[in-house]
Amino acid sequence: MQSHSFLTHNPLRKQAYEILKEAIILNHLREKEAIQEKMAKERYGISRTPFREAIQALEADGWVQTIPYKGTFVSPLTVQDIEEIFELRILVEVHLLKQNQDSITTEQIQKLEYLHGQMQTAHRFQNEQEFIKFDRDFHTLLAELGNNRRIRALYDQLSDNMRRIGMKVLAKERRAEEVLEEHQLIIDCLRKGTGETALYEHLLRTKETFIQLFERKG
């Protein structure tokens, strides 16, 4: 996963990259599906040059893979991907929370409670995409307690991968309720200065659930 300066200097290239990446995250472009210029033009209005440069960046970041003489395809998710992503999440999120929770403000606690409430509403209306979005916002706010820009950049990359995994395996019965209970426990523990333990246990349980569901769904 890298930063691509040539994308940021050209809005069309960056837009093409973000459109295709979001389609992969939301499973609109499915695993192992071929990605072709004609499809990108017809479906997303992406022209040839931005498409080719976006594909180059997506491949560097692991979202797609090019097979010689066959084409470019959406990279499949694997159990190893989940293991690696959660190992990094635990290292980054728990570290940041442990280092910075003593300085958490009432306003930040209230924002976490608001996001928790939004997740409850999304779950009540069975809106999985919104549930995952507010779950990401909840964890991003925890990561923002630290001021390390490089760690935050790494976390943002992990966040995109987590959304993709979540869209693939969120169907387990009762996991949404468990997530809501675990998030509430994190908020309660933050008030006592022990949030890192609740966060660590939450991430570990989420990883185990994702692996079980992923292996079941294939």
Coordinates of C-alpha atoms in Angstrom, one line a residue:
M1 CA 0.0 0.0 0.0
Q2 CA 1.6 3.2 -1.1
S3 CA 0.9 6.9 -1.7
H4 CA 0.6 7.9 -5.3
S5 CA 1.6 11.5 -5.9
F6 CA 0.8 11.3 -9.6
L7 CA -2.8 10.6 -8.7
T8 CA -3.1 13.6 -6.4
H9 CA -1.9 16.0 -9.1
N10 CA -4.5 14.9 -11.6
P11 CA -8.1 15.0 -10.4
L12 CA -9.3 12.6 -13.2
R13 CA -6.8 10.0 -12.3
K14 CA -7.5 10.3 -8.6
Q15 CA -11.3 10.2 -9.3
A16 CA -10.9 7.0 -11.4
Y17 CA -8.8 5.4 -8.7
E18 CA -11.4 6.2 -6.0
I19 CA -14.4 5.1 -8.1
L20 CA -12.9 1.7 -8.9
K21 CA -11.6 1.2 -5.4
E22 CA -15.0 2.0 -3.9
A23 CA -16.7 -0.4 -6.4
I24 CA -14.3 -3.2 -5.1
I25 CA -15.0 -2.3 -1.5
L26 CA -18.7 -2.5 -2.0
N27 CA -18.4 -5.7 -4.0
H28 CA -19.9 -4.0 -7.1
L29 CA -16.7 -5.3 -8.8
R30 CA -16.5 -8.8 -7.5
E31 CA -13.4 -10.9 -6.6
K32 CA -11.6 -12.2 -9.7
E33 CA -13.9 -10.1 -12.0
A34 CA -12.1 -8.8 -15.1
I35 CA -11.7 -5.0 -15.2
Q36 CA -11.6 -3.7 -18.7
E37 CA -11.4 -0.2 -20.3
K38 CA -14.7 -0.6 -22.1
M39 CA -16.5 -1.6 -18.8
A40 CA -15.0 1.3 -16.9
K41 CA -16.1 3.7 -19.6
E42 CA -19.7 2.4 -19.9
R43 CA -20.3 1.8 -16.2
Y44 CA -18.3 4.6 -14.6
G45 CA -17.5 7.1 -17.4
I46 CA -13.8 6.6 -17.0
S47 CA -11.7 7.3 -20.1
R48 CA -8.6 5.4 -21.2
T49 CA -5.7 7.3 -19.7
P50 CA -7.2 7.9 -16.2
F51 CA -8.3 4.2 -16.3
R52 CA -4.8 2.9 -17.1
E53 CA -3.1 5.0 -14.5
A54 CA -5.7 4.2 -11.8
I55 CA -5.2 0.5 -12.5
Q56 CA -1.5 0.9 -12.1
A57 CA -2.1 2.5 -8.6
L58 CA -4.7 -0.1 -7.7
E59 CA -2.4 -2.9 -8.5
A60 CA 0.4 -1.3 -6.5
D61 CA -2.0 -1.1 -3.5
G62 CA -3.1 -4.7 -3.9
W63 CA -6.7 -4.1 -5.1
V64 CA -6.2 -5.6 -8.5
Q65 CA -3.8 -8.0 -10.2
T66 CA -2.7 -8.2 -13.8
I67 CA -2.2 -11.7 -15.3
P68 CA 0.0 -11.6 -18.5
Y69 CA -2.0 -12.3 -21.7
K70 CA -5.3 -12.6 -19.7
G71 CA -6.1 -9.2 -18.2
T72 CA -6.6 -7.3 -15.0
F73 CA -8.8 -8.8 -12.2
V74 CA -10.0 -7.8 -8.8
S75 CA -7.7 -9.4 -6.2
P76 CA -9.4 -12.0 -4.0
L77 CA -9.5 -11.7 -0.3
T78 CA -7.8 -14.4 1.7
V79 CA -7.7 -15.5 5.3
Q80 CA -4.1 -14.3 5.3
D81 CA -5.3 -10.8 4.3
I82 CA -7.6 -10.8 7.3
E83 CA -4.9 -12.0 9.7
E84 CA -2.4 -9.4 8.5
I85 CA -4.9 -6.5 8.5
F86 CA -6.1 -7.3 12.0
E87 CA -2.5 -7.7 13.3
L88 CA -1.8 -4.2 12.0
R89 CA -5.1 -2.8 13.4
I90 CA -4.4 -4.2 16.8
L91 CA -0.9 -2.7 16.8
V92 CA -2.0 0.7 15.6
E93 CA -5.4 1.2 17.3
V94 CA -4.6 -0.2 20.7
H95 CA -1.3 1.6 20.8
L96 CA -2.9 5.0 19.9
L97 CA -5.7 4.6 22.4
K98 CA -3.3 3.5 25.2
Q99 CA -1.1 6.5 24.5
N100 CA -3.8 9.1 24.3
Q101 CA -6.9 8.1 26.2
D102 CA -5.9 10.1 29.3
S103 CA -6.4 13.3 27.2
I104 CA -9.8 12.3 25.7
T105 CA -12.4 15.1 26.1
T106 CA -16.1 15.0 26.9
E107 CA -16.8 16.2 23.4
Q108 CA -15.0 13.2 21.9
I109 CA -16.9 10.8 24.2
Q110 CA -20.1 12.4 23.1
K111 CA -19.1 12.0 19.4
L112 CA -18.4 8.3 20.0
E113 CA -21.8 8.0 21.6
Y114 CA -23.4 9.7 18.6
L115 CA -21.7 7.3 16.2
H116 CA -22.8 4.4 18.4
G117 CA -26.3 5.6 18.1
Q118 CA -26.1 5.9 14.3
M119 CA -24.9 2.3 14.2
Q120 CA -27.9 1.2 16.2
T121 CA -30.2 3.0 13.8
A122 CA -28.5 1.5 10.8
H123 CA -28.8 -2.0 12.3
R124 CA -32.4 -1.4 13.2
F125 CA -33.1 -0.6 9.5
Q126 CA -30.8 -3.5 8.3
N127 CA -28.6 -1.0 6.4
E128 CA -25.3 -2.9 6.4
Q129 CA -23.5 -0.3 4.3
E130 CA -24.4 2.5 6.8
F131 CA -23.5 0.2 9.7
I132 CA -20.1 -0.4 8.4
K133 CA -19.6 3.3 7.6
F134 CA -20.4 4.4 11.1
D135 CA -18.3 1.6 12.5
R136 CA -15.4 2.9 10.5
D137 CA -16.1 6.4 11.8
F138 CA -16.1 5.2 15.4
H139 CA -12.7 3.5 15.0
T140 CA -11.3 6.4 13.0
L141 CA -12.2 8.8 15.9
L142 CA -10.3 6.6 18.3
A143 CA -7.3 6.6 16.0
E144 CA -7.5 10.4 15.7
L145 CA -6.8 10.7 19.4
G146 CA -3.1 10.5 18.4
N147 CA -1.3 13.2 16.3
N148 CA 1.0 10.9 14.4
R149 CA 0.3 11.6 10.8
R150 CA 2.2 8.6 9.4
I151 CA 0.3 6.2 11.7
R152 CA -3.0 7.8 10.7
A153 CA -2.1 7.4 7.0
L154 CA -1.5 3.7 7.6
Y155 CA -4.8 3.4 9.5
D156 CA -6.7 5.1 6.7
Q157 CA -5.4 2.4 4.3
L158 CA -6.4 -0.4 6.7
S159 CA -9.8 1.2 7.1
D160 CA -10.6 0.8 3.3
N161 CA -9.6 -2.9 3.5
M162 CA -11.8 -3.4 6.6
R163 CA -14.8 -2.0 4.8
R164 CA -14.3 -4.5 2.0
I165 CA -14.0 -7.4 4.5
G166 CA -17.0 -6.1 6.4
M167 CA -19.2 -6.0 3.3
K168 CA -18.3 -9.6 2.5
V169 CA -18.9 -11.2 5.8
L170 CA -21.3 -9.0 7.9
A171 CA -24.2 -11.4 7.5
K172 CA -23.6 -13.4 10.7
E173 CA -26.6 -13.4 12.9
R174 CA -26.1 -11.4 16.1
R175 CA -22.6 -10.1 15.3
A176 CA -24.0 -6.6 14.8
E177 CA -25.5 -6.7 18.3
E178 CA -22.2 -8.0 19.6
V179 CA -20.4 -5.1 17.9
L180 CA -22.8 -2.6 19.5
E181 CA -22.3 -4.1 22.9
E182 CA -18.5 -4.1 22.5
H183 CA -18.5 -0.5 21.3
Q184 CA -20.5 0.5 24.3
L185 CA -18.1 -1.2 26.6
I186 CA -15.2 0.7 24.9
I187 CA -17.0 4.0 25.6
D188 CA -17.6 3.0 29.3
C189 CA -14.0 1.9 29.8
L190 CA -12.7 5.1 28.2
R191 CA -14.3 7.0 31.1
K192 CA -12.3 4.8 33.5
G193 CA -9.0 5.0 31.5
T194 CA -9.0 1.3 30.6
G195 CA -10.3 1.6 27.0
E196 CA -7.3 -0.2 25.4
T197 CA -8.3 -3.5 27.0
A198 CA -11.9 -3.4 25.7
L199 CA -10.7 -2.3 22.3
Y200 CA -8.1 -5.1 22.1
E201 CA -10.7 -7.7 23.0
H202 CA -13.2 -6.2 20.5
L203 CA -10.7 -6.4 17.6
L204 CA -9.7 -9.9 18.5
R205 CA -13.3 -11.1 18.5
T206 CA -14.0 -9.3 15.3
K207 CA -11.0 -11.0 13.6
E208 CA -12.1 -14.4 14.8
T209 CA -15.6 -13.9 13.6
F210 CA -14.5 -12.6 10.2
I211 CA -12.2 -15.6 9.7
Q212 CA -15.0 -18.0 10.6
L213 CA -17.5 -16.4 8.3
F214 CA -14.9 -15.9 5.5
E215 CA -14.0 -19.6 5.5
R216 CA -17.7 -20.5 5.5
K217 CA -18.6 -18.3 2.6
G218 CA -15.4 -18.9 0.7

